[in-house]
C-alpha cells in the first residue's frame, strides 16, 4: 500500500465530517410521515376539548392507514408553525420515513456513532 506523504494523518478518534453534519441536521433518526399528526393529537390534550382531541386522533388514524403521498390534508391545529416548518424541511430533503418500522441506520453510521461515543468518553476522562 502506497501512502501519500503530502496528506496529513487523520485522527481516528474524531468523528467524520459527514457524521457531524448528520447530527447537526438531525438526520440520524428520521421522522415518520404521520409525526405531525401524532404530535397534534398529543398537544390537543392541553386544550381540554374532547371534540378536538377526538378529531386529531381520527386524522392521525387516517394518516396511518393512508398510502404514502395520500395523507389527509386537514390543517394542523395545535402545533407551532416552527415545528411544522422543521418537519416540512425534512420532508423536502427526503428524510421522512414512509413505513412505521424502517431500517434507518447503516453499518457505517453505527460504526461512526460508536467511534464518536468512544472519542467523547476519552475526552471526558482527560478532563478529570
Coordinates of N, CA and C in Angstrom, one line a residue:
X1 N 0.8 -1.2 0.0 CA 0.0 0.0 0.0 C 0.9 1.2 0.0
X2 N 0.6 2.1 -1.0 CA 1.5 3.3 -1.1 C 0.7 4.4 -0.4
X3 N 1.5 5.1 0.5 CA 0.9 6.2 1.2 C 1.3 7.5 0.6
X4 N 0.4 8.5 0.6 CA 0.7 9.8 0.1 C 1.3 10.6 1.3
X5 N 2.5 11.0 1.2 CA 3.2 11.7 2.3 C 2.7 13.2 2.5
X6 N 2.1 13.7 1.4 CA 1.6 15.1 1.5 C 0.3 15.2 2.3
X7 N -0.4 14.1 2.4 CA -1.7 14.1 3.2 C -1.4 14.1 4.7
X8 N -2.1 14.9 5.4 CA -2.0 14.9 6.9 C -2.6 13.6 7.4
X9 N -2.0 13.0 8.5 CA -2.6 11.8 9.0 C -3.9 12.2 9.7
X10 N -4.9 11.4 9.5 CA -6.2 11.7 10.1 C -6.3 11.1 11.5
X11 N -6.9 11.8 12.4 CA -7.1 11.3 13.8 C -8.2 10.4 13.8
X12 N -8.0 9.1 14.1 CA -9.0 8.1 14.1 C -10.1 8.2 15.1
X13 N -9.8 9.0 16.2 CA -10.7 9.2 17.3 C -11.8 10.3 17.0
X14 N -11.6 11.1 16.0 CA -12.5 12.2 15.7 C -13.6 11.7 14.7
X15 N -14.8 12.0 15.0 CA -15.9 11.6 14.1 C -15.8 12.3 12.7
X16 N -16.3 11.6 11.7 CA -16.1 12.2 10.4 C -17.0 13.4 10.2
X17 N -16.7 14.2 9.2 CA -17.5 15.5 9.0 C -18.9 15.1 8.6
X18 N -19.1 14.0 7.8 CA -20.4 13.6 7.4 C -21.3 13.3 8.6
X19 N -20.6 12.6 9.6 CA -21.4 12.2 10.8 C -21.8 13.5 11.6
X20 N -20.9 14.4 11.8 CA -21.2 15.6 12.5 C -22.3 16.4 11.8
X21 N -22.2 16.5 10.5 CA -23.3 17.2 9.7 C -24.6 16.5 9.9
X22 N -24.6 15.1 9.9 CA -25.8 14.4 10.1 C -26.4 14.7 11.5
X23 N -25.6 14.8 12.5 CA -26.1 15.1 13.9 C -26.7 16.5 13.9
X24 N -26.0 17.5 13.2 CA -26.5 18.8 13.2 C -27.8 19.0 12.5
X25 N -27.9 18.2 11.4 CA -29.1 18.2 10.6 C -30.2 17.3 11.2
X26 N -29.9 16.6 12.3 CA -30.9 15.7 12.9 C -31.4 14.7 11.9
X27 N -30.4 14.1 11.2 CA -30.8 13.1 10.2 C -30.6 11.7 10.6
X28 N -30.1 11.5 11.8 CA -29.9 10.1 12.3 C -31.2 9.4 12.5
X29 N -32.1 10.0 13.2 CA -33.5 9.4 13.4 C -34.4 10.2 12.5
X30 N -35.0 9.6 11.5 CA -35.9 10.2 10.6 C -37.3 10.2 11.1
X31 N -38.0 11.3 10.9 CA -39.4 11.3 11.4 C -40.3 10.5 10.5
X32 N -41.4 9.9 11.0 CA -42.4 9.2 10.2 C -43.3 10.2 9.5
X33 N -43.9 9.8 8.4 CA -44.8 10.8 7.7 C -46.0 11.3 8.4
X34 N -46.4 10.6 9.5 CA -47.5 11.0 10.3 C -47.1 11.6 11.7
X35 N -45.8 12.0 11.8 CA -45.3 12.6 13.0 C -46.1 13.8 13.4
X36 N -46.4 14.7 12.5 CA -47.1 15.9 12.8 C -48.5 15.6 13.4
X37 N -49.1 14.6 12.8 CA -50.5 14.2 13.3 C -50.5 13.7 14.7
X38 N -49.5 12.8 15.0 CA -49.5 12.3 16.4 C -49.1 13.4 17.4
X39 N -48.2 14.3 17.0 CA -47.9 15.4 17.9 C -49.1 16.4 18.1
X40 N -49.8 16.6 17.0 CA -51.0 17.4 17.1 C -52.0 16.8 18.0
X41 N -52.2 15.5 18.0 CA -53.1 14.7 18.9 C -52.6 14.9 20.3
X42 N -51.3 14.7 20.6 CA -50.8 14.8 22.0 C -51.0 16.3 22.5
X43 N -50.8 17.3 21.6 CA -50.9 18.7 22.0 C -52.4 19.0 22.3
X44 N -53.3 18.3 21.6 CA -54.7 18.6 21.8 C -55.2 18.3 23.2
X45 N -54.5 17.5 24.0 CA -54.9 17.2 25.4 C -54.7 18.5 26.2
X46 N -53.9 19.4 25.9 CA -53.6 20.6 26.7 C -54.8 21.6 26.5
X47 N -55.7 21.4 25.6 CA -56.8 22.3 25.3 C -58.1 21.8 25.9
X48 N -58.1 20.7 26.6 CA -59.2 20.2 27.3 C -60.5 20.2 26.5
X49 N -60.4 19.8 25.3 CA -61.6 19.7 24.5 C -61.7 18.3 23.9
X50 N -62.7 17.6 24.3 CA -62.8 16.2 23.9 C -63.1 16.2 22.4
X51 N -63.8 17.1 21.9 CA -64.1 17.2 20.4 C -62.8 17.3 19.6
X52 N -62.0 18.3 20.0 CA -60.7 18.5 19.3 C -59.8 17.3 19.4
X53 N -59.8 16.7 20.6 CA -58.9 15.5 20.8 C -59.3 14.3 19.9
X54 N -60.6 14.1 19.9 CA -61.1 13.0 19.0 C -60.9 13.3 17.5
X55 N -61.0 14.6 17.2 CA -60.8 15.0 15.8 C -59.4 14.7 15.4
X56 N -58.4 15.2 16.2 CA -57.0 15.0 15.9 C -56.6 13.5 15.9
X57 N -57.2 12.7 16.8 CA -56.9 11.3 16.8 C -57.5 10.6 15.5
X58 N -58.6 11.0 15.1 CA -59.2 10.5 13.8 C -58.3 10.8 12.6
X59 N -57.8 12.0 12.6 CA -56.9 12.4 11.5 C -55.6 11.6 11.5
X60 N -55.1 11.4 12.7 CA -53.9 10.6 12.9 C -54.1 9.2 12.4
X61 N -55.2 8.6 12.7 CA -55.5 7.2 12.3 C -55.7 7.1 10.8
X62 N -56.3 8.1 10.2 CA -56.5 8.2 8.7 C -55.1 8.3 8.1
X63 N -54.2 9.1 8.7 CA -52.8 9.2 8.1 C -52.1 7.9 8.2
X64 N -52.2 7.2 9.3 CA -51.5 5.9 9.4 C -52.0 4.8 8.4
X65 N -53.3 4.9 8.1 CA -53.9 3.9 7.2 C -53.7 4.3 5.7
X66 N -53.4 5.6 5.5 CA -53.3 6.1 4.1 C -52.0 5.6 3.5
X67 N -52.0 5.5 2.2 CA -50.8 5.2 1.4 C -49.9 6.4 1.4
X68 N -48.6 6.2 1.3 CA -47.7 7.3 1.2 C -48.0 8.3 0.1
X69 N -48.1 9.5 0.4 CA -48.5 10.5 -0.5 C -50.0 10.8 -0.5
X70 N -50.8 10.0 0.2 CA -52.2 10.2 0.2 C -52.7 10.6 1.6
X71 N -51.8 11.2 2.4 CA -52.1 11.5 3.8 C -53.2 12.6 3.8
X72 N -54.0 12.7 4.9 CA -55.1 13.7 5.0 C -54.5 15.1 4.9
X73 N -55.2 16.0 4.2 CA -54.8 17.4 4.0 C -55.4 18.3 5.1
X74 N -56.0 17.8 6.1 CA -56.6 18.6 7.2 C -55.5 19.5 7.8
X75 N -55.9 20.7 8.3 CA -54.9 21.5 8.9 C -54.4 21.0 10.3
X76 N -53.2 21.3 10.6 CA -52.6 21.0 11.9 C -53.2 22.1 12.9
X77 N -53.8 21.6 14.0 CA -54.5 22.6 14.8 C -53.7 23.2 16.0
X78 N -52.8 22.4 16.6 CA -52.2 22.8 17.9 C -50.7 22.9 17.9
X79 N -50.0 22.6 16.8 CA -48.6 22.7 16.8 C -48.1 24.1 16.4
X80 N -47.0 24.6 16.9 CA -46.5 25.9 16.5 C -45.9 25.8 15.1
X81 N -46.0 26.9 14.3 CA -45.5 26.9 12.9 C -44.1 26.5 12.8
X82 N -43.2 26.8 13.8 CA -41.8 26.4 13.6 C -41.6 24.9 13.5
X83 N -42.4 24.2 14.3 CA -42.3 22.7 14.3 C -42.8 22.2 13.0
X84 N -43.9 22.8 12.4 CA -44.4 22.3 11.1 C -43.4 22.6 10.0
X85 N -42.8 23.8 10.1 CA -41.7 24.2 9.1 C -40.5 23.2 9.2
X86 N -40.1 22.8 10.4 CA -39.0 21.9 10.5 C -39.3 20.6 9.9
X87 N -40.5 20.1 10.1 CA -40.9 18.8 9.5 C -40.9 18.9 8.0
X88 N -41.5 20.0 7.5 CA -41.6 20.1 6.0 C -40.2 20.2 5.4
X89 N -39.3 20.9 6.1 CA -37.9 20.9 5.6 C -37.3 19.5 5.5
X90 N -37.6 18.7 6.5 CA -37.1 17.3 6.5 C -37.7 16.5 5.3
X91 N -39.0 16.8 5.1 CA -39.8 16.1 4.1 C -39.2 16.5 2.7
X92 N -38.9 17.8 2.5 CA -38.3 18.2 1.2 C -37.0 17.6 1.0
X93 N -36.2 17.4 2.0 CA -34.9 16.8 1.9 C -34.9 15.3 1.8
X94 N -36.1 14.7 1.9 CA -36.3 13.3 1.7 C -35.9 12.5 2.9
X95 N -36.0 13.1 4.1 CA -35.6 12.4 5.4 C -36.8 11.9 6.2
X96 N -38.0 11.7 5.5 CA -39.2 11.2 6.2 C -39.4 9.8 5.9
X97 N -39.6 9.0 6.9 CA -39.9 7.5 6.7 C -41.4 7.4 6.2
X98 N -41.6 6.4 5.3 CA -43.0 6.2 4.9 C -43.6 5.0 5.6
X99 N -42.7 4.1 6.2 CA -43.2 2.9 6.9 C -43.0 3.1 8.4
X100 N -43.8 2.4 9.2 CA -43.7 2.6 10.7 C -42.3 2.1 11.1
X101 N -42.0 0.8 10.7 CA -40.7 0.2 11.1 C -39.8 0.2 9.9
X102 N -38.8 1.0 9.9 CA -37.9 1.1 8.7 C -36.5 1.1 9.2
X103 N -35.6 0.5 8.6 CA -34.2 0.5 8.9 C -33.7 1.9 8.6
X104 N -33.3 2.6 9.6 CA -32.8 4.0 9.4 C -31.3 4.1 9.6
X105 N -30.6 3.1 10.0 CA -29.2 3.3 10.1 C -28.4 2.2 9.3
X106 N -27.3 2.6 8.9 CA -26.4 1.7 8.1 C -25.3 1.3 9.0
X107 N -24.6 0.2 8.6 CA -23.5 -0.3 9.5 C -22.4 0.8 9.6
X108 N -22.2 1.6 8.5 CA -21.2 2.6 8.6 C -21.6 3.7 9.6
X109 N -22.8 4.1 9.6 CA -23.3 5.1 10.6 C -23.2 4.5 12.0
X110 N -23.5 3.3 12.2 CA -23.4 2.7 13.5 C -21.9 2.7 14.0
X111 N -21.0 2.4 13.1 CA -19.6 2.4 13.4 C -19.2 3.8 13.8
X112 N -19.6 4.8 13.0 CA -19.3 6.2 13.3 C -19.8 6.7 14.7
X113 N -21.1 6.2 15.0 CA -21.6 6.6 16.3 C -20.8 6.0 17.4
X114 N -20.4 4.7 17.3 CA -19.6 4.1 18.3 C -18.2 4.8 18.5
X115 N -17.7 5.2 17.3 CA -16.4 5.9 17.3 C -16.5 7.3 18.0
X116 N -17.6 8.0 17.7 CA -17.9 9.3 18.3 C -18.1 9.1 19.8
X117 N -18.8 8.1 20.3 CA -19.1 7.9 21.7 C -17.8 7.6 22.4
X118 N -16.9 6.8 21.8 CA -15.6 6.4 22.4 C -14.7 7.7 22.5
X119 N -14.8 8.5 21.5 CA -14.0 9.8 21.5 C -14.5 10.7 22.6
X120 N -15.8 10.8 22.7 CA -16.4 11.7 23.8 C -16.0 11.2 25.2
X121 N -16.0 9.8 25.3 CA -15.7 9.3 26.6 C -14.2 9.5 27.0
X122 N -13.3 9.4 26.0 CA -11.9 9.7 26.2 C -11.7 11.1 26.6
X123 N -12.4 12.1 25.9 CA -12.3 13.5 26.3 C -12.8 13.7 27.7
X124 N -13.8 13.1 28.1 CA -14.4 13.2 29.5 C -13.4 12.7 30.5
X125 N -12.7 11.6 30.2 CA -11.7 11.1 31.1 C -10.5 11.9 31.2
X126 N -10.1 12.6 30.1 CA -8.9 13.5 30.1 C -9.2 14.7 31.0
X127 N -10.4 15.2 31.1 CA -10.7 16.4 31.8 C -10.6 16.2 33.3
X128 N -10.8 14.9 33.7 CA -10.7 14.6 35.2 C -9.4 14.1 35.5

